[in-house]
Amino acid sequence: MRIALVQRQIGAARLKDREEHHNHPQRRPVEHRHHAAPADSSDNGRALGEKASANRAQLFPGMSEADLIATFQAYLGDRLLRGMSSVLHRRFPGRTPNLVLSGGCALNIKWNNRLRSSGLFADVWVPPFPNDAGAAIGTASCEMFGQDGRLHLDWNVYSGPGLVASPTPPGWEKRPCDERELAELLHTTGEPVVVLSGRAEIGPRALGNRSILATATSRSA
Protein backbone atom coordinates (compact mmCIF):
# COMPACT_ATOMS: atom_id res chain seq x y z
CA MET A 1 0.00 0.00 0.00
CA ARG A 2 2.73 2.45 0.92
CA ILE A 3 4.70 1.81 -2.24
CA ALA A 4 1.68 2.10 -4.53
CA LEU A 5 0.58 5.28 -2.76
CA VAL A 6 3.90 7.05 -3.29
CA GLN A 7 4.11 6.00 -6.92
CA ARG A 8 0.61 7.36 -7.53
CA GLN A 9 1.57 10.63 -5.85
CA ILE A 10 4.64 11.02 -8.02
CA GLY A 11 2.60 10.23 -11.12
CA ALA A 12 -0.03 12.81 -10.11
CA ALA A 13 2.62 15.47 -9.55
CA ARG A 14 4.09 14.88 -13.01
CA LEU A 15 0.63 14.99 -14.62
CA LYS A 16 -0.08 18.30 -12.89
CA ASP A 17 3.19 19.75 -14.24
CA ARG A 18 2.25 18.70 -17.77
CA GLU A 19 -1.24 20.18 -17.45
CA GLU A 20 0.09 23.50 -16.15
CA HIS A 21 2.59 23.66 -18.99
CA HIS A 22 -0.13 22.91 -21.54
CA ASN A 23 -2.63 25.45 -20.17
CA HIS A 24 -0.14 28.16 -19.20
CA PRO A 25 3.08 27.66 -21.16
CA GLN A 26 4.15 31.23 -20.47
CA ARG A 27 4.32 30.50 -16.72
CA ARG A 28 7.16 27.99 -17.08
CA PRO A 29 10.37 29.75 -15.94
CA VAL A 30 13.14 30.25 -18.44
CA GLU A 31 15.60 28.69 -16.00
CA HIS A 32 13.53 25.51 -15.90
CA ARG A 33 13.55 25.32 -19.71
CA HIS A 34 17.30 25.71 -19.72
CA HIS A 35 17.88 22.90 -17.21
CA ALA A 36 15.22 20.56 -18.55
CA ALA A 37 16.68 17.19 -19.49
CA PRO A 38 15.32 14.27 -21.48
CA ALA A 39 13.55 11.53 -19.56
CA ASP A 40 15.80 8.88 -17.99
CA SER A 41 18.88 11.13 -18.02
CA SER A 42 21.08 11.61 -14.96
CA ASP A 43 20.35 15.36 -14.95
CA ASN A 44 16.61 14.73 -14.97
CA GLY A 45 16.88 12.25 -12.11
CA ARG A 46 19.01 14.63 -10.04
CA ALA A 47 16.54 17.50 -10.53
CA LEU A 48 13.60 15.26 -9.62
CA GLY A 49 15.41 14.06 -6.51
CA GLU A 50 16.12 17.62 -5.36
CA LYS A 51 12.49 18.59 -5.94
CA ALA A 52 11.22 15.58 -4.03
CA SER A 53 13.60 16.25 -1.14
CA ALA A 54 12.58 19.90 -0.88
CA ASN A 55 8.86 18.99 -0.87
CA ARG A 56 9.05 15.68 0.96
CA ALA A 57 6.35 16.43 3.54
CA GLN A 58 3.89 17.42 0.81
CA LEU A 59 4.70 14.65 -1.67
CA PHE A 60 5.15 11.82 0.84
CA PRO A 61 2.99 12.57 3.91
CA GLY A 62 3.58 10.10 6.70
CA MET A 63 6.22 8.15 4.78
CA SER A 64 9.13 6.79 6.79
CA GLU A 65 12.68 6.38 5.51
CA ALA A 66 12.00 2.66 5.07
CA ASP A 67 8.87 3.41 3.01
CA LEU A 68 10.82 5.69 0.67
CA ILE A 69 13.65 3.20 0.26
CA ALA A 70 11.19 0.39 -0.48
CA THR A 71 9.44 2.59 -3.05
CA PHE A 72 12.69 3.47 -4.79
CA GLN A 73 13.73 -0.17 -4.74
CA ALA A 74 10.42 -1.26 -6.29
CA TYR A 75 10.55 1.48 -8.93
CA LEU A 76 14.05 0.55 -10.07
CA GLY A 77 13.06 -3.13 -10.09
CA ASP A 78 10.17 -2.32 -12.42
CA ARG A 79 12.46 -0.34 -14.73
CA LEU A 80 15.00 -3.16 -14.77
CA LEU A 81 12.40 -5.80 -15.62
CA ARG A 82 10.85 -3.70 -18.38
CA GLY A 83 14.26 -2.89 -19.85
CA MET A 84 15.39 -6.53 -19.82
CA SER A 85 12.08 -7.62 -21.37
CA SER A 86 12.46 -5.04 -24.17
CA VAL A 87 16.02 -6.11 -24.98
CA LEU A 88 15.08 -9.79 -24.85
CA HIS A 89 12.15 -9.46 -27.26
CA ARG A 90 14.19 -7.32 -29.62
CA ARG A 91 17.35 -9.44 -29.75
CA PHE A 92 16.02 -12.92 -28.93
CA PRO A 93 12.41 -13.04 -30.20
CA GLY A 94 10.53 -16.13 -29.12
CA ARG A 95 13.45 -17.45 -27.04
CA THR A 96 14.15 -17.84 -23.33
CA PRO A 97 17.95 -17.70 -23.08
CA ASN A 98 20.07 -18.09 -19.96
CA LEU A 99 21.11 -14.94 -18.11
CA VAL A 100 24.33 -14.23 -16.21
CA LEU A 101 24.36 -11.07 -14.09
CA SER A 102 27.45 -9.04 -13.27
CA GLY A 103 28.25 -5.69 -11.71
CA GLY A 104 27.54 -4.30 -8.26
CA CYS A 105 23.77 -4.14 -8.86
CA ALA A 106 23.74 -7.90 -9.38
CA LEU A 107 24.06 -8.16 -5.58
CA ASN A 108 20.46 -6.91 -5.20
CA ILE A 109 18.51 -9.99 -4.14
CA LYS A 110 15.06 -8.48 -4.77
CA TRP A 111 15.90 -7.53 -8.35
CA ASN A 112 17.52 -10.89 -9.02
CA ASN A 113 14.46 -12.68 -7.72
CA ARG A 114 12.17 -10.63 -9.97
CA LEU A 115 14.25 -11.53 -13.01
CA ARG A 116 14.35 -15.19 -12.03
CA SER A 117 10.58 -15.44 -11.44
CA SER A 118 9.64 -13.40 -14.53
CA GLY A 119 9.80 -16.43 -16.84
CA LEU A 120 11.85 -14.44 -19.36
CA PHE A 121 14.94 -16.60 -18.88
CA ALA A 122 15.53 -20.33 -18.78
CA ASP A 123 18.02 -19.89 -15.94
CA VAL A 124 19.56 -16.96 -14.05
CA TRP A 125 23.03 -17.23 -12.53
CA VAL A 126 24.62 -14.67 -10.23
CA PRO A 127 28.28 -15.28 -9.31
CA PRO A 128 29.04 -14.99 -5.59
CA PHE A 129 31.24 -11.97 -6.40
CA PRO A 130 29.66 -10.22 -9.44
CA ASN A 131 31.23 -6.86 -8.58
CA ASP A 132 34.80 -5.74 -9.29
CA ALA A 133 36.15 -8.33 -6.86
CA GLY A 134 35.42 -10.97 -9.49
CA ALA A 135 37.81 -9.40 -12.01
CA ALA A 136 40.75 -11.49 -10.79
CA ILE A 137 39.11 -14.86 -11.34
CA GLY A 138 37.73 -13.63 -14.68
CA THR A 139 41.24 -12.69 -15.77
CA ALA A 140 42.54 -16.09 -14.71
CA SER A 141 39.75 -17.84 -16.61
CA CYS A 142 40.51 -15.86 -19.79
CA GLU A 143 44.20 -16.76 -19.55
CA MET A 144 43.38 -20.42 -18.94
CA PHE A 145 41.17 -20.49 -22.03
CA GLY A 146 43.80 -18.67 -24.11
CA GLN A 147 46.55 -21.12 -23.17
CA ASP A 148 44.86 -24.47 -23.66
CA GLY A 149 41.19 -23.81 -24.47
CA ARG A 150 39.85 -25.01 -21.12
CA LEU A 151 36.38 -23.69 -20.27
CA HIS A 152 35.86 -25.44 -16.95
CA LEU A 153 37.16 -23.87 -13.76
CA ASP A 154 37.19 -26.09 -10.69
CA TRP A 155 36.35 -23.88 -7.72
CA ASN A 156 33.70 -23.18 -5.08
CA VAL A 157 32.68 -20.30 -2.87
CA TYR A 158 34.79 -21.60 0.01
CA SER A 159 38.09 -20.94 -1.70
CA GLY A 160 39.33 -18.17 0.56
CA PRO A 161 42.13 -18.36 3.17
CA GLY A 162 42.06 -21.25 5.61
CA LEU A 163 42.37 -21.06 9.37
CA VAL A 164 45.79 -20.42 10.86
CA ALA A 165 46.67 -21.52 14.39
CA SER A 166 47.15 -18.46 16.59
CA PRO A 167 46.92 -17.56 20.29
CA THR A 168 43.56 -16.55 21.73
CA PRO A 169 43.32 -12.77 22.30
CA PRO A 170 43.00 -11.58 25.92
CA GLY A 171 39.40 -11.66 27.15
CA TRP A 172 38.36 -14.19 24.52
CA GLU A 173 37.83 -17.92 24.69
CA LYS A 174 37.50 -20.48 21.93
CA ARG A 175 36.13 -23.99 21.71
CA PRO A 176 34.62 -26.26 19.05
CA CYS A 177 30.82 -26.59 19.06
CA ASP A 178 28.02 -27.76 16.82
CA GLU A 179 24.84 -25.82 15.98
CA ARG A 180 23.03 -26.90 19.15
CA GLU A 181 25.94 -25.94 21.39
CA LEU A 182 26.30 -22.63 19.56
CA ALA A 183 22.62 -21.81 20.13
CA GLU A 184 22.98 -22.67 23.82
CA LEU A 185 26.05 -20.45 24.09
CA LEU A 186 24.23 -17.50 22.56
CA HIS A 187 21.23 -18.06 24.83
CA THR A 188 23.14 -18.41 28.10
CA THR A 189 25.75 -15.68 27.63
CA GLY A 190 23.85 -13.15 25.52
CA GLU A 191 27.19 -12.20 23.97
CA PRO A 192 28.06 -12.16 20.25
CA VAL A 193 29.97 -15.16 18.97
CA VAL A 194 32.53 -15.21 16.16
CA VAL A 195 32.25 -18.35 14.03
CA LEU A 196 35.35 -19.55 12.15
CA SER A 197 35.12 -22.76 10.14
CA GLY A 198 37.27 -24.20 7.34
CA ARG A 199 38.24 -21.92 4.48
CA ALA A 200 36.78 -18.43 4.10
CA GLU A 201 34.04 -17.78 1.58
CA ILE A 202 34.67 -15.70 -1.55
CA GLY A 203 32.51 -12.66 -2.18
CA PRO A 204 30.60 -10.14 -0.06
CA ARG A 205 28.22 -12.64 1.53
CA ALA A 206 28.81 -14.37 4.87
CA LEU A 207 27.96 -18.00 4.09
CA GLY A 208 28.67 -19.47 7.52
CA ASN A 209 32.43 -19.99 7.62
CA ARG A 210 33.14 -16.41 8.71
CA SER A 211 30.25 -15.00 10.71
CA ILE A 212 29.43 -12.89 13.77
CA LEU A 213 26.27 -14.17 15.44
CA ALA A 214 24.19 -12.61 18.20
CA THR A 215 20.77 -13.17 19.72
CA ALA A 216 18.04 -11.20 17.96
CA THR A 217 16.51 -10.10 21.29
CA SER A 218 19.73 -8.60 22.71
CA ARG A 219 19.62 -4.80 22.81
CA SER A 220 23.35 -4.53 23.50
CA ALA A 221 24.21 -6.67 20.49
Tab-separated table of C-alpha atoms in Angstrom:
chain	number	residue	atom	x	y	z
A	1	MET	CA	0.000	0.000	0.000
A	2	ARG	CA	2.727	2.453	0.917
A	3	ILE	CA	4.702	1.811	-2.242
A	4	ALA	CA	1.682	2.097	-4.530
A	5	LEU	CA	0.578	5.281	-2.764
A	6	VAL	CA	3.895	7.052	-3.290
A	7	GLN	CA	4.107	5.999	-6.919
A	8	ARG	CA	0.611	7.357	-7.527
A	9	GLN	CA	1.568	10.631	-5.854
A	10	ILE	CA	4.644	11.019	-8.023
A	11	GLY	CA	2.601	10.235	-11.121
A	12	ALA	CA	-0.027	12.809	-10.112
A	13	ALA	CA	2.624	15.466	-9.555
A	14	ARG	CA	4.089	14.882	-13.011
A	15	LEU	CA	0.628	14.986	-14.620
A	16	LYS	CA	-0.077	18.305	-12.894
A	17	ASP	CA	3.186	19.752	-14.240
A	18	ARG	CA	2.246	18.705	-17.769
A	19	GLU	CA	-1.244	20.179	-17.453
A	20	GLU	CA	0.088	23.500	-16.150
A	21	HIS	CA	2.589	23.658	-18.986
A	22	HIS	CA	-0.134	22.909	-21.539
A	23	ASN	CA	-2.629	25.446	-20.174
A	24	HIS	CA	-0.144	28.164	-19.197
A	25	PRO	CA	3.077	27.659	-21.156
A	26	GLN	CA	4.152	31.230	-20.474
A	27	ARG	CA	4.321	30.497	-16.717
A	28	ARG	CA	7.160	27.995	-17.079
A	29	PRO	CA	10.373	29.752	-15.938
A	30	VAL	CA	13.141	30.252	-18.436
A	31	GLU	CA	15.602	28.690	-15.995
A	32	HIS	CA	13.531	25.511	-15.904
A	33	ARG	CA	13.548	25.321	-19.706
A	34	HIS	CA	17.301	25.713	-19.716
A	35	HIS	CA	17.884	22.895	-17.212
A	36	ALA	CA	15.219	20.556	-18.546
A	37	ALA	CA	16.678	17.193	-19.495
A	38	PRO	CA	15.316	14.266	-21.483
A	39	ALA	CA	13.549	11.532	-19.558
A	40	ASP	CA	15.803	8.884	-17.993
A	41	SER	CA	18.880	11.132	-18.016
A	42	SER	CA	21.080	11.606	-14.956
A	43	ASP	CA	20.352	15.364	-14.946
A	44	ASN	CA	16.610	14.725	-14.970
A	45	GLY	CA	16.881	12.250	-12.110
A	46	ARG	CA	19.005	14.632	-10.039
A	47	ALA	CA	16.539	17.497	-10.527
A	48	LEU	CA	13.603	15.260	-9.622
A	49	GLY	CA	15.412	14.062	-6.507
A	50	GLU	CA	16.118	17.618	-5.359
A	51	LYS	CA	12.493	18.589	-5.937
A	52	ALA	CA	11.215	15.577	-4.032
A	53	SER	CA	13.603	16.248	-1.144
A	54	ALA	CA	12.576	19.897	-0.877
A	55	ASN	CA	8.860	18.987	-0.875
A	56	ARG	CA	9.050	15.684	0.962
A	57	ALA	CA	6.351	16.434	3.538
A	58	GLN	CA	3.894	17.425	0.810
A	59	LEU	CA	4.704	14.653	-1.666
A	60	PHE	CA	5.155	11.815	0.843
A	61	PRO	CA	2.994	12.570	3.907
A	62	GLY	CA	3.577	10.096	6.705
A	63	MET	CA	6.217	8.149	4.778
A	64	SER	CA	9.134	6.785	6.786
A	65	GLU	CA	12.676	6.384	5.510
A	66	ALA	CA	12.000	2.659	5.074
A	67	ASP	CA	8.871	3.410	3.008
A	68	LEU	CA	10.824	5.693	0.672
A	69	ILE	CA	13.655	3.204	0.263
A	70	ALA	CA	11.190	0.393	-0.478
A	71	THR	CA	9.440	2.592	-3.047
A	72	PHE	CA	12.695	3.473	-4.787
A	73	GLN	CA	13.725	-0.175	-4.741
A	74	ALA	CA	10.421	-1.259	-6.293
A	75	TYR	CA	10.553	1.481	-8.934
A	76	LEU	CA	14.052	0.548	-10.069
A	77	GLY	CA	13.060	-3.125	-10.086
A	78	ASP	CA	10.165	-2.317	-12.424
A	79	ARG	CA	12.460	-0.339	-14.729
A	80	LEU	CA	15.003	-3.156	-14.773
A	81	LEU	CA	12.403	-5.800	-15.624
A	82	ARG	CA	10.851	-3.696	-18.380
A	83	GLY	CA	14.260	-2.893	-19.853
A	84	MET	CA	15.389	-6.525	-19.818
A	85	SER	CA	12.085	-7.616	-21.374
A	86	SER	CA	12.459	-5.044	-24.172
A	87	VAL	CA	16.018	-6.113	-24.979
A	88	LEU	CA	15.077	-9.788	-24.850
A	89	HIS	CA	12.152	-9.464	-27.259
A	90	ARG	CA	14.191	-7.323	-29.622
A	91	ARG	CA	17.353	-9.438	-29.746
A	92	PHE	CA	16.022	-12.923	-28.929
A	93	PRO	CA	12.409	-13.044	-30.197
A	94	GLY	CA	10.533	-16.129	-29.122
A	95	ARG	CA	13.455	-17.452	-27.039
A	96	THR	CA	14.150	-17.836	-23.335
A	97	PRO	CA	17.949	-17.703	-23.076
A	98	ASN	CA	20.066	-18.087	-19.960
A	99	LEU	CA	21.114	-14.940	-18.107
A	100	VAL	CA	24.329	-14.226	-16.210
A	101	LEU	CA	24.358	-11.073	-14.091
A	102	SER	CA	27.451	-9.037	-13.270
A	103	GLY	CA	28.253	-5.690	-11.708
A	104	GLY	CA	27.538	-4.298	-8.262
A	105	CYS	CA	23.770	-4.135	-8.856
A	106	ALA	CA	23.744	-7.902	-9.376
A	107	LEU	CA	24.056	-8.158	-5.583
A	108	ASN	CA	20.461	-6.911	-5.200
A	109	ILE	CA	18.506	-9.987	-4.136
A	110	LYS	CA	15.063	-8.479	-4.771
A	111	TRP	CA	15.899	-7.526	-8.354
A	112	ASN	CA	17.521	-10.893	-9.022
A	113	ASN	CA	14.455	-12.680	-7.718
A	114	ARG	CA	12.172	-10.626	-9.972
A	115	LEU	CA	14.249	-11.534	-13.015
A	116	ARG	CA	14.346	-15.193	-12.027
A	117	SER	CA	10.583	-15.436	-11.442
A	118	SER	CA	9.640	-13.401	-14.529
A	119	GLY	CA	9.799	-16.430	-16.837
A	120	LEU	CA	11.847	-14.437	-19.356
A	121	PHE	CA	14.943	-16.596	-18.882
A	122	ALA	CA	15.527	-20.329	-18.777
A	123	ASP	CA	18.023	-19.894	-15.942
A	124	VAL	CA	19.558	-16.961	-14.052
A	125	TRP	CA	23.027	-17.225	-12.528
A	126	VAL	CA	24.616	-14.670	-10.234
A	127	PRO	CA	28.279	-15.285	-9.308
A	128	PRO	CA	29.045	-14.995	-5.588
A	129	PHE	CA	31.238	-11.967	-6.402
A	130	PRO	CA	29.663	-10.224	-9.440
A	131	ASN	CA	31.229	-6.860	-8.585
A	132	ASP	CA	34.799	-5.742	-9.293
A	133	ALA	CA	36.146	-8.328	-6.856
A	134	GLY	CA	35.419	-10.973	-9.494
A	135	ALA	CA	37.810	-9.397	-12.014
A	136	ALA	CA	40.747	-11.493	-10.790
A	137	ILE	CA	39.106	-14.862	-11.336
A	138	GLY	CA	37.732	-13.629	-14.676
A	139	THR	CA	41.237	-12.691	-15.768
A	140	ALA	CA	42.545	-16.093	-14.711
A	141	SER	CA	39.748	-17.837	-16.612
A	142	CYS	CA	40.509	-15.863	-19.793
A	143	GLU	CA	44.196	-16.757	-19.553
A	144	MET	CA	43.377	-20.418	-18.939
A	145	PHE	CA	41.174	-20.493	-22.031
A	146	GLY	CA	43.796	-18.672	-24.107
A	147	GLN	CA	46.550	-21.116	-23.172
A	148	ASP	CA	44.860	-24.474	-23.657
A	149	GLY	CA	41.192	-23.807	-24.468
A	150	ARG	CA	39.846	-25.008	-21.118
A	151	LEU	CA	36.384	-23.691	-20.274
A	152	HIS	CA	35.862	-25.443	-16.948
A	153	LEU	CA	37.161	-23.867	-13.763
A	154	ASP	CA	37.192	-26.094	-10.689
A	155	TRP	CA	36.350	-23.878	-7.716
A	156	ASN	CA	33.705	-23.179	-5.084
A	157	VAL	CA	32.676	-20.297	-2.872
A	158	TYR	CA	34.788	-21.596	0.015
A	159	SER	CA	38.090	-20.938	-1.705
A	160	GLY	CA	39.335	-18.170	0.561
A	161	PRO	CA	42.127	-18.361	3.166
A	162	GLY	CA	42.057	-21.254	5.607
A	163	LEU	CA	42.369	-21.063	9.372
A	164	VAL	CA	45.790	-20.419	10.856
A	165	ALA	CA	46.667	-21.521	14.395
A	166	SER	CA	47.145	-18.458	16.586
A	167	PRO	CA	46.924	-17.562	20.292
A	168	THR	CA	43.559	-16.553	21.726
A	169	PRO	CA	43.318	-12.766	22.298
A	170	PRO	CA	43.000	-11.579	25.919
A	171	GLY	CA	39.403	-11.663	27.150
A	172	TRP	CA	38.365	-14.189	24.519
A	173	GLU	CA	37.834	-17.921	24.693
A	174	LYS	CA	37.500	-20.478	21.931
A	175	ARG	CA	36.132	-23.988	21.705
A	176	PRO	CA	34.620	-26.255	19.055
A	177	CYS	CA	30.821	-26.588	19.058
A	178	ASP	CA	28.017	-27.756	16.819
A	179	GLU	CA	24.836	-25.816	15.978
A	180	ARG	CA	23.030	-26.902	19.153
A	181	GLU	CA	25.937	-25.935	21.386
A	182	LEU	CA	26.300	-22.630	19.564
A	183	ALA	CA	22.616	-21.810	20.128
A	184	GLU	CA	22.979	-22.672	23.819
A	185	LEU	CA	26.051	-20.451	24.093
A	186	LEU	CA	24.231	-17.497	22.561
A	187	HIS	CA	21.234	-18.061	24.834
A	188	THR	CA	23.140	-18.407	28.101
A	189	THR	CA	25.750	-15.683	27.634
A	190	GLY	CA	23.854	-13.150	25.519
A	191	GLU	CA	27.194	-12.196	23.972
A	192	PRO	CA	28.061	-12.161	20.253
A	193	VAL	CA	29.972	-15.163	18.970
A	194	VAL	CA	32.534	-15.209	16.164
A	195	VAL	CA	32.246	-18.352	14.029
A	196	LEU	CA	35.345	-19.553	12.153
A	197	SER	CA	35.118	-22.760	10.143
A	198	GLY	CA	37.268	-24.197	7.345
A	199	ARG	CA	38.236	-21.916	4.480
A	200	ALA	CA	36.783	-18.426	4.100
A	201	GLU	CA	34.041	-17.783	1.578
A	202	ILE	CA	34.675	-15.698	-1.546
A	203	GLY	CA	32.510	-12.662	-2.176
A	204	PRO	CA	30.596	-10.136	-0.058
A	205	ARG	CA	28.220	-12.644	1.526
A	206	ALA	CA	28.806	-14.373	4.867
A	207	LEU	CA	27.958	-17.997	4.094
A	208	GLY	CA	28.673	-19.466	7.523
A	209	ASN	CA	32.433	-19.990	7.618
A	210	ARG	CA	33.137	-16.408	8.710
A	211	SER	CA	30.249	-14.997	10.714
A	212	ILE	CA	29.433	-12.887	13.768
A	213	LEU	CA	26.265	-14.170	15.442
A	214	ALA	CA	24.188	-12.611	18.195
A	215	THR	CA	20.769	-13.168	19.723
A	216	ALA	CA	18.036	-11.203	17.964
A	217	THR	CA	16.514	-10.104	21.287
A	218	SER	CA	19.729	-8.604	22.712
A	219	ARG	CA	19.619	-4.804	22.812
A	220	SER	CA	23.351	-4.533	23.501
A	221	ALA	CA	24.206	-6.675	20.487
